[in-house]
Amino acid sequence: MPTTARWPGGARRRAAPVLAAALGALLAGGCSVDVRDPAAPQPAASTPVLATPTITPGHDAAAVAAQDLPFAAGGSLAPGKPIGIADGLKEAPGWKAASGNVAGETRYVKGDGCLVAAKVRTNQAALVRGDDRESTVALFEYLDPSILPGYLKAETLRWGGDPEGPGRTVEVLALEQAAQPAGRATAVLARLFGTAGSSVYISLSCPDAAALAGARADVARFLPLIPPSA
């Protein structure tokens, strides 16, 4: 992508086709976010034994889950404990599950033609850059180098799986493209949790902007991110 392409001013006309191509590549690529640290040692074969719960010394998982999680607070998570994504969208009006946890990804379809894919990935240390916001930018750039930081906007999803509890939020970055002629309206919501060493990635594709807005509202309500319990 030419280095002169930016959102401000007349450059928006040049940036729009690139952004559309970037979103198309992310969505068509099956939302793969499996980025393993090349320096990590390969696991050795071992005899299966009964696993016992582990708790990070000095870490209060309940306190972390009871507060909002902006990008700057990513360091409050326990090292190496992945974030989860709830699967409540399959119970939302008009939605159904198209596939369940295949290679870490769950897909949903809606009667109006919207598609949603939600994925969690671990072993993301190779993409960590400063705080979680910088790391999430690095995640998008890894998925498509033509994506510039200026294309991404901060948004929030629900933090915690208790629908009756307080409305906690977690910051994510969003990449959105309005529907082009004979095309679909698309969006990607993602965050890389550097301390936890995992990432979450939710892609949406709908026939038009109105349908996409409805799908995003459903995602925000029915697909909260789940903090580790220990």
CSV table of C-alpha atoms in Angstrom, one decimal:
chain,number,residue,atom,x,y,z
A,1,MET,CA,0.0,0.0,0.0
A,2,PRO,CA,1.5,3.4,-0.9
A,3,THR,CA,2.8,5.2,2.2
A,4,THR,CA,0.8,8.3,1.2
A,5,ALA,CA,-2.6,6.6,1.8
A,6,ARG,CA,-4.2,8.0,5.0
A,7,TRP,CA,-7.7,8.7,6.1
A,8,PRO,CA,-7.5,12.5,6.3
A,9,GLY,CA,-8.6,14.8,3.4
A,10,GLY,CA,-8.8,13.6,-0.2
A,11,ALA,CA,-6.8,10.5,0.5
A,12,ARG,CA,-10.0,8.8,1.8
A,13,ARG,CA,-10.9,8.0,-1.8
A,14,ARG,CA,-7.7,6.1,-2.3
A,15,ALA,CA,-7.9,4.4,1.1
A,16,ALA,CA,-11.5,3.0,0.7
A,17,PRO,CA,-10.6,0.4,-2.0
A,18,VAL,CA,-7.7,-0.8,0.1
A,19,LEU,CA,-9.8,-1.0,3.2
A,20,ALA,CA,-12.4,-3.0,1.4
A,21,ALA,CA,-9.7,-5.4,0.1
A,22,ALA,CA,-8.3,-5.7,3.6
A,23,LEU,CA,-11.6,-6.6,5.1
A,24,GLY,CA,-12.3,-9.0,2.3
A,25,ALA,CA,-9.0,-10.7,2.9
A,26,LEU,CA,-9.7,-11.0,6.6
A,27,LEU,CA,-13.2,-12.4,6.2
A,28,ALA,CA,-12.4,-14.7,3.2
A,29,GLY,CA,-9.3,-16.0,5.1
A,30,GLY,CA,-11.5,-17.7,7.7
A,31,CYS,CA,-10.4,-15.3,10.4
A,32,SER,CA,-7.2,-17.2,11.2
A,33,VAL,CA,-5.3,-15.7,14.1
A,34,ASP,CA,-3.0,-18.6,15.0
A,35,VAL,CA,0.3,-16.7,15.6
A,36,ARG,CA,2.8,-18.9,17.5
A,37,ASP,CA,6.0,-17.7,19.0
A,38,PRO,CA,8.8,-19.2,16.9
A,39,ALA,CA,11.1,-19.1,19.9
A,40,ALA,CA,8.7,-21.2,22.0
A,41,PRO,CA,10.0,-24.7,22.7
A,42,GLN,CA,8.0,-27.6,21.3
A,43,PRO,CA,6.1,-29.6,23.9
A,44,ALA,CA,7.7,-32.9,24.7
A,45,ALA,CA,5.6,-36.1,24.9
A,46,SER,CA,4.6,-37.0,28.5
A,47,THR,CA,2.5,-39.5,30.4
A,48,PRO,CA,-1.0,-38.2,31.1
A,49,VAL,CA,-1.6,-37.3,34.7
A,50,LEU,CA,-4.5,-35.8,36.7
A,51,ALA,CA,-4.4,-32.1,36.3
A,52,THR,CA,-4.8,-29.8,39.3
A,53,PRO,CA,-6.0,-26.3,39.2
A,54,THR,CA,-3.4,-23.6,39.2
A,55,ILE,CA,-3.7,-20.1,40.7
A,56,THR,CA,-1.3,-17.3,39.8
A,57,PRO,CA,0.2,-16.0,43.1
A,58,GLY,CA,-1.1,-12.6,44.0
A,59,HIS,CA,-3.7,-12.5,41.2
A,60,ASP,CA,-7.3,-11.7,42.1
A,61,ALA,CA,-9.3,-13.0,39.2
A,62,ALA,CA,-12.6,-12.0,40.7
A,63,ALA,CA,-11.4,-8.4,41.1
A,64,VAL,CA,-10.2,-8.3,37.5
A,65,ALA,CA,-13.6,-9.6,36.3
A,66,ALA,CA,-15.5,-7.1,38.4
A,67,GLN,CA,-13.9,-4.1,36.6
A,68,ASP,CA,-13.8,-2.7,33.1
A,69,LEU,CA,-10.8,-3.7,31.1
A,70,PRO,CA,-9.5,-0.9,28.9
A,71,PHE,CA,-6.4,-1.5,26.9
A,72,ALA,CA,-4.1,0.0,29.6
A,73,ALA,CA,-5.4,-2.6,32.1
A,74,GLY,CA,-4.4,-5.7,30.2
A,75,GLY,CA,-1.5,-6.2,32.5
A,76,SER,CA,-4.0,-7.0,35.3
A,77,LEU,CA,-4.8,-10.4,33.7
A,78,ALA,CA,-3.0,-13.6,34.8
A,79,PRO,CA,-0.1,-14.5,32.6
A,80,GLY,CA,-0.9,-17.3,30.1
A,81,LYS,CA,-4.6,-17.6,31.0
A,82,PRO,CA,-6.6,-17.2,27.8
A,83,ILE,CA,-9.7,-15.1,27.4
A,84,GLY,CA,-12.9,-16.8,26.3
A,85,ILE,CA,-16.0,-15.8,24.2
A,86,ALA,CA,-19.5,-16.8,25.2
A,87,ASP,CA,-21.7,-18.6,22.7
A,88,GLY,CA,-25.0,-17.0,23.5
A,89,LEU,CA,-25.6,-15.7,20.0
A,90,LYS,CA,-27.0,-19.0,19.0
A,91,GLU,CA,-29.9,-18.3,21.4
A,92,ALA,CA,-30.5,-14.8,20.1
A,93,PRO,CA,-33.7,-14.1,18.0
A,94,GLY,CA,-33.1,-15.0,14.4
A,95,TRP,CA,-29.6,-16.5,14.9
A,96,LYS,CA,-28.4,-20.1,14.9
A,97,ALA,CA,-25.0,-21.8,15.2
A,98,ALA,CA,-23.6,-22.9,11.8
A,99,SER,CA,-20.5,-24.6,13.4
A,100,GLY,CA,-19.4,-25.1,16.9
A,101,ASN,CA,-15.8,-24.6,18.1
A,102,VAL,CA,-14.1,-25.9,15.0
A,103,ALA,CA,-10.4,-25.2,15.4
A,104,GLY,CA,-11.3,-22.7,18.0
A,105,GLU,CA,-13.9,-20.9,15.9
A,106,THR,CA,-17.7,-20.8,16.2
A,107,ARG,CA,-19.8,-19.5,13.3
A,108,TYR,CA,-23.4,-18.1,13.4
A,109,VAL,CA,-25.9,-17.2,10.7
A,110,LYS,CA,-29.0,-15.0,10.9
A,111,GLY,CA,-32.1,-15.2,8.8
A,112,ASP,CA,-31.4,-11.8,7.2
A,113,GLY,CA,-28.1,-13.1,5.7
A,114,CYS,CA,-25.7,-11.9,8.3
A,115,LEU,CA,-22.7,-14.1,9.2
A,116,VAL,CA,-20.6,-14.0,12.4
A,117,ALA,CA,-17.4,-15.9,13.2
A,118,ALA,CA,-15.9,-15.8,16.7
A,119,LYS,CA,-12.4,-17.1,17.5
A,120,VAL,CA,-10.0,-17.3,20.4
A,121,ARG,CA,-6.2,-17.9,19.8
A,122,THR,CA,-3.4,-18.6,22.2
A,123,ASN,CA,0.4,-18.4,21.8
A,124,GLN,CA,0.3,-14.8,20.7
A,125,ALA,CA,3.5,-13.5,22.3
A,126,ALA,CA,5.2,-12.9,19.0
A,127,LEU,CA,2.7,-10.0,18.4
A,128,VAL,CA,2.9,-8.2,21.7
A,129,ARG,CA,3.9,-4.6,21.4
A,130,GLY,CA,3.7,-2.3,24.4
A,131,ASP,CA,0.2,-2.2,25.8
A,132,ASP,CA,-2.8,-4.2,24.5
A,133,ARG,CA,-3.8,-1.4,22.0
A,134,GLU,CA,-0.5,-1.5,20.3
A,135,SER,CA,-0.5,-5.3,20.3
A,136,THR,CA,-4.0,-5.3,18.7
A,137,VAL,CA,-2.8,-3.0,16.0
A,138,ALA,CA,0.0,-5.5,15.4
A,139,LEU,CA,-2.5,-8.3,15.2
A,140,PHE,CA,-4.5,-6.5,12.4
A,141,GLU,CA,-1.3,-5.6,10.6
A,142,TYR,CA,-0.2,-9.3,10.8
A,143,LEU,CA,-3.5,-10.4,9.3
A,144,ASP,CA,-3.2,-7.8,6.5
A,145,PRO,CA,-0.2,-5.4,6.2
A,146,SER,CA,-2.2,-2.9,4.2
A,147,ILE,CA,-4.3,-2.1,7.4
A,148,LEU,CA,-3.1,1.2,8.9
A,149,PRO,CA,-3.6,2.2,12.5
A,150,GLY,CA,-5.8,5.1,11.4
A,151,TYR,CA,-8.4,2.6,10.0
A,152,LEU,CA,-9.0,1.2,13.5
A,153,LYS,CA,-11.5,2.6,16.0
A,154,ALA,CA,-11.8,1.8,19.7
A,155,GLU,CA,-15.0,0.1,20.7
A,156,THR,CA,-16.2,-2.0,23.6
A,157,LEU,CA,-17.8,-5.4,24.2
A,158,ARG,CA,-19.3,-6.8,27.3
A,159,TRP,CA,-16.8,-8.1,29.9
A,160,GLY,CA,-18.1,-11.1,31.8
A,161,GLY,CA,-20.8,-13.7,31.1
A,162,ASP,CA,-23.3,-12.9,33.8
A,163,PRO,CA,-26.2,-11.1,32.0
A,164,GLU,CA,-27.7,-10.2,35.4
A,165,GLY,CA,-24.5,-8.7,36.7
A,166,PRO,CA,-23.1,-5.1,36.3
A,167,GLY,CA,-22.4,-4.0,32.7
A,168,ARG,CA,-18.6,-4.3,32.6
A,169,THR,CA,-16.9,-3.5,29.3
A,170,VAL,CA,-13.7,-4.5,27.6
A,171,GLU,CA,-12.0,-2.4,24.9
A,172,VAL,CA,-11.4,-3.7,21.4
A,173,LEU,CA,-10.4,-2.3,18.1
A,174,ALA,CA,-12.8,-2.3,15.2
A,175,LEU,CA,-12.3,-2.3,11.4
A,176,GLU,CA,-15.5,-1.6,9.4
A,177,GLN,CA,-16.4,-1.1,5.7
A,178,ALA,CA,-19.8,0.0,4.4
A,179,ALA,CA,-21.4,-2.1,1.7
A,180,GLN,CA,-20.0,-1.5,-1.7
A,181,PRO,CA,-22.1,-1.8,-4.9
A,182,ALA,CA,-23.2,-5.5,-5.1
A,183,GLY,CA,-21.1,-6.1,-2.0
A,184,ARG,CA,-21.6,-6.7,1.7
A,185,ALA,CA,-21.2,-4.5,4.8
A,186,THR,CA,-18.4,-6.0,7.0
A,187,ALA,CA,-16.7,-5.4,10.3
A,188,VAL,CA,-14.0,-7.0,12.4
A,189,LEU,CA,-13.7,-6.6,16.2
A,190,ALA,CA,-10.5,-7.9,17.9
A,191,ARG,CA,-8.1,-7.6,20.8
A,192,LEU,CA,-4.8,-9.1,21.7
A,193,PHE,CA,-4.3,-9.6,25.4
A,194,GLY,CA,-0.5,-9.4,25.8
A,195,THR,CA,-0.2,-10.6,29.4
A,196,ALA,CA,-2.7,-13.4,28.9
A,197,GLY,CA,-1.0,-14.4,25.6
A,198,SER,CA,-4.3,-14.8,23.7
A,199,SER,CA,-6.4,-12.9,21.2
A,200,VAL,CA,-10.1,-12.7,20.4
A,201,TYR,CA,-11.4,-12.0,17.0
A,202,ILE,CA,-15.0,-11.5,15.8
A,203,SER,CA,-15.9,-10.9,12.2
A,204,LEU,CA,-19.3,-9.9,10.8
A,205,SER,CA,-20.6,-9.8,7.3
A,206,CYS,CA,-24.1,-8.6,6.3
A,207,PRO,CA,-26.1,-7.7,3.2
A,208,ASP,CA,-26.3,-4.0,4.1
A,209,ALA,CA,-25.3,-1.4,6.7
A,210,ALA,CA,-28.7,-1.6,8.6
A,211,ALA,CA,-28.3,-5.4,9.0
A,212,LEU,CA,-24.7,-4.9,10.1
A,213,ALA,CA,-25.7,-2.5,12.8
A,214,GLY,CA,-28.3,-5.0,14.1
A,215,ALA,CA,-25.7,-7.8,14.1
A,216,ARG,CA,-23.2,-5.7,15.9
A,217,ALA,CA,-25.8,-4.9,18.6
A,218,ASP,CA,-26.5,-8.6,18.9
A,219,VAL,CA,-22.8,-9.4,19.2
A,220,ALA,CA,-22.3,-6.8,21.9
A,221,ARG,CA,-25.2,-8.3,23.9
A,222,PHE,CA,-24.8,-12.1,23.3
A,223,LEU,CA,-21.0,-12.6,22.8
A,224,PRO,CA,-19.4,-11.1,25.9
A,225,LEU,CA,-15.7,-11.8,26.4
A,226,ILE,CA,-15.1,-14.1,29.4
A,227,PRO,CA,-12.3,-13.3,31.9
A,228,PRO,CA,-10.2,-16.2,33.2
A,229,SER,CA,-11.5,-17.6,36.5
A,230,ALA,CA,-8.1,-18.2,38.1
